[in-house]
CSV table of C-alpha atoms in Angstrom, one decimal:
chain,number,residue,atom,x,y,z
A,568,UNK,CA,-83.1,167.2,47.1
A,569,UNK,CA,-83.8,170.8,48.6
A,570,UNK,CA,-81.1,173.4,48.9
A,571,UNK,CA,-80.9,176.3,50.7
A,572,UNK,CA,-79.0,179.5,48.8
A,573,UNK,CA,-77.3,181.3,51.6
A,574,UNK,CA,-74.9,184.3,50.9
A,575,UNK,CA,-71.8,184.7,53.4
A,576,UNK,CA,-69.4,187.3,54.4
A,577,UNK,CA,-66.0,186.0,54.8
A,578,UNK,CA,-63.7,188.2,56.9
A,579,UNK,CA,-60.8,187.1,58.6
A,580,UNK,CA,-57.9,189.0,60.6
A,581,UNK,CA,-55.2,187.7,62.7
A,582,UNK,CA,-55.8,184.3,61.9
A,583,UNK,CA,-59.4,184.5,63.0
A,584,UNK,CA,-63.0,184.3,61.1
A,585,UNK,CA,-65.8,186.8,61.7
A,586,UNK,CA,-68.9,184.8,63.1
A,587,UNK,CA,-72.2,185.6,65.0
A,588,UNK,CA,-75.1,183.3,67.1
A,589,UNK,CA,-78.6,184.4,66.2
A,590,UNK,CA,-80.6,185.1,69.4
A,591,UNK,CA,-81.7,181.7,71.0
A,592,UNK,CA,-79.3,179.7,68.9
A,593,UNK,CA,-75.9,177.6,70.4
A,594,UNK,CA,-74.3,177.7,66.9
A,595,UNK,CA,-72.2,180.1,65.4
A,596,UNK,CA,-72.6,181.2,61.9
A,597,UNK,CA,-70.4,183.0,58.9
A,598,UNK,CA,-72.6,186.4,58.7
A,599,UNK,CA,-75.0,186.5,56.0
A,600,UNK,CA,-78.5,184.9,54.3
A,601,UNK,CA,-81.0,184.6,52.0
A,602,UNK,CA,-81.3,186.5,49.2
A,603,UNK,CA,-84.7,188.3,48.6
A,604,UNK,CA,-86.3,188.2,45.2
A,605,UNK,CA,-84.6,189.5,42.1
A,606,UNK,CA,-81.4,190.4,44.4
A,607,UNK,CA,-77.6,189.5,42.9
A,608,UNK,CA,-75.3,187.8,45.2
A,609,UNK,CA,-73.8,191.7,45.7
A,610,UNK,CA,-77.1,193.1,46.8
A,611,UNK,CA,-77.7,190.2,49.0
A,612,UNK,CA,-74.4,190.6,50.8
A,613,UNK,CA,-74.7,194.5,51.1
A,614,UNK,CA,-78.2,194.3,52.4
A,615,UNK,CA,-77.8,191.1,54.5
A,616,UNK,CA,-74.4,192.5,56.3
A,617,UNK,CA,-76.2,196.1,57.2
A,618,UNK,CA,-79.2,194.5,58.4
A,619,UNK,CA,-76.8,192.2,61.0
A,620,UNK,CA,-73.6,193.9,61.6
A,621,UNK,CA,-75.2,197.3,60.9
A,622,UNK,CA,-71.7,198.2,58.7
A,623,UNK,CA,-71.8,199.1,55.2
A,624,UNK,CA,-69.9,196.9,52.6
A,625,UNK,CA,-68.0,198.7,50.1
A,626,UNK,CA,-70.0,196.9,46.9
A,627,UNK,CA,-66.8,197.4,44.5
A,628,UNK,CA,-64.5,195.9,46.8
A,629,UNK,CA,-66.4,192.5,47.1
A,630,UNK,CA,-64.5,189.3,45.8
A,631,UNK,CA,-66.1,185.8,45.5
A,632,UNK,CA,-64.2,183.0,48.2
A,633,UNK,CA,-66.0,179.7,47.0
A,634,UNK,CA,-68.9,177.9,47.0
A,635,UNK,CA,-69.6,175.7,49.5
A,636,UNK,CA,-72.3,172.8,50.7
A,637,UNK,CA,-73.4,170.7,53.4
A,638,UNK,CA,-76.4,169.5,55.1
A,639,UNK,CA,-78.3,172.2,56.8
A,640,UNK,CA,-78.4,173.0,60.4
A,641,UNK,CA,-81.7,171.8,62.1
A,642,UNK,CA,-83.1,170.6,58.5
A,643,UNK,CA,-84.6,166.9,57.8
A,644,UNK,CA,-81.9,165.1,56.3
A,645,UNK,CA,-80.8,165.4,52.5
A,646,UNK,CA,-82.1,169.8,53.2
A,647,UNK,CA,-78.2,170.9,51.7
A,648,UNK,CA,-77.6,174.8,52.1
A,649,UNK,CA,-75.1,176.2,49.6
A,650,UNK,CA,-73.3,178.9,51.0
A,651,UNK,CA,-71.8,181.5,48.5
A,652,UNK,CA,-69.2,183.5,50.0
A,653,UNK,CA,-67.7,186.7,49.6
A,654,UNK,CA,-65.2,188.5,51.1
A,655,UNK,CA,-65.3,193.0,51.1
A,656,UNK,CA,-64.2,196.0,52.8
A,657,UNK,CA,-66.4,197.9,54.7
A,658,UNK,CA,-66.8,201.3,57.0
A,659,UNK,CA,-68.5,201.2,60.1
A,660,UNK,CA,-68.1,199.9,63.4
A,661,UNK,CA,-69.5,196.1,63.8
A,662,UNK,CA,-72.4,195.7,66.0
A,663,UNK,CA,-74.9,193.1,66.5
A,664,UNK,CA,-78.4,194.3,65.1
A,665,UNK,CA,-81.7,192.8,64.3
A,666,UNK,CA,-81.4,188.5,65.1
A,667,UNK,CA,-77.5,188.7,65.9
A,668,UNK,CA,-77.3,188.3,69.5
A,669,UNK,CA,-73.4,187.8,69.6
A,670,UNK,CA,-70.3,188.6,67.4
A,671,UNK,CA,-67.3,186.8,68.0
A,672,UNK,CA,-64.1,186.2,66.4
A,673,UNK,CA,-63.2,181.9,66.0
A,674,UNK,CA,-60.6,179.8,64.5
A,675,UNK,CA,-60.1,176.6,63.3
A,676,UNK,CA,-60.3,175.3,66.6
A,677,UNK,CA,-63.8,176.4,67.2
A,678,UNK,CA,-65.1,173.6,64.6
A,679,UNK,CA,-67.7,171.9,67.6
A,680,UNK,CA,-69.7,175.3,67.9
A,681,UNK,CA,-70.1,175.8,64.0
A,682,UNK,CA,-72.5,174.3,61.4
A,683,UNK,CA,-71.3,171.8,59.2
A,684,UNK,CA,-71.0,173.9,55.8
A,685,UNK,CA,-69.2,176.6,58.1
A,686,UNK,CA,-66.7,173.8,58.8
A,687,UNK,CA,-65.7,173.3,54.9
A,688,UNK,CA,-65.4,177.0,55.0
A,689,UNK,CA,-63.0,176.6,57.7
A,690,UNK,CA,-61.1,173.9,56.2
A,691,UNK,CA,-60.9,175.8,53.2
A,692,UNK,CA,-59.5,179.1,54.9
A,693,UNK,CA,-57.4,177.5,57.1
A,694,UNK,CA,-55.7,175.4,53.7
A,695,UNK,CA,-55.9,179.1,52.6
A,696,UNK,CA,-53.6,180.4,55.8
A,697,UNK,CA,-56.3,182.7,56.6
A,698,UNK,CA,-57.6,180.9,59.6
A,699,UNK,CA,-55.6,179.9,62.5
């Protein structure tokens, strides 16, 4: 079985979960990606995050959230990603940048415009009382 390794920044306020939609996409995704050869998890986040939401993450304030899996989005069948999420301040404005064509704020009533691994990470936050 394949598996994706995805890295995901988790940030949540007033109930609600940062997401974005890539350009040409329907879905919404938790911000975030692949790692790049040789990166840690942190390098991947800092580096992933900057080149999306053009903000930079504050690397000694990142805390791991969980590790989630599920099938992947628009992969054949048994394709799992395994999302590794982290949560981190930050300073900067957030803007969409490079793929990002929209950021928008969801809750746990937004589950039909999410991918399936994002909806364990829902689950999980909303157990949590972080997501409304």
């Amino acid at each position: 079985m394949n598996e994706v390794d995805k890295i995901a920044f988790i940030e949540t306020q007033n109930g609600q979960i940062l997401s974005t939609r890539s350009k040409g996409k329907t879905k919404y995704y938790i911000p975030g990606g692949k790692r790049e050869l040789g990166e840690t998890d942190e390098q991947t986040l800092v580096r992933e995050i900057a080149e999306e939401l053009d903000v930079k993450i504050k690397p000694d304030s990142i805390e791991y959230v969980g590790t989630f899996k599920a099938q992947s989005d628009g992969a054949k069948k048994g394709v799992l990603v395994k999302m590794t999420c982290y949560k981190a301040k930050f300073e900067g404005d957030l803007k969409p940048q490079s793929e990002i064509e929209e950021i928008k704020w969801l809750n746990y009533k937004d589950l039909d415009i999410i991918s399936e691994v994002d909806k364990k990470i829902f689950r999980f936050l909303k157990e949590k009382g972080d997501l409304e």
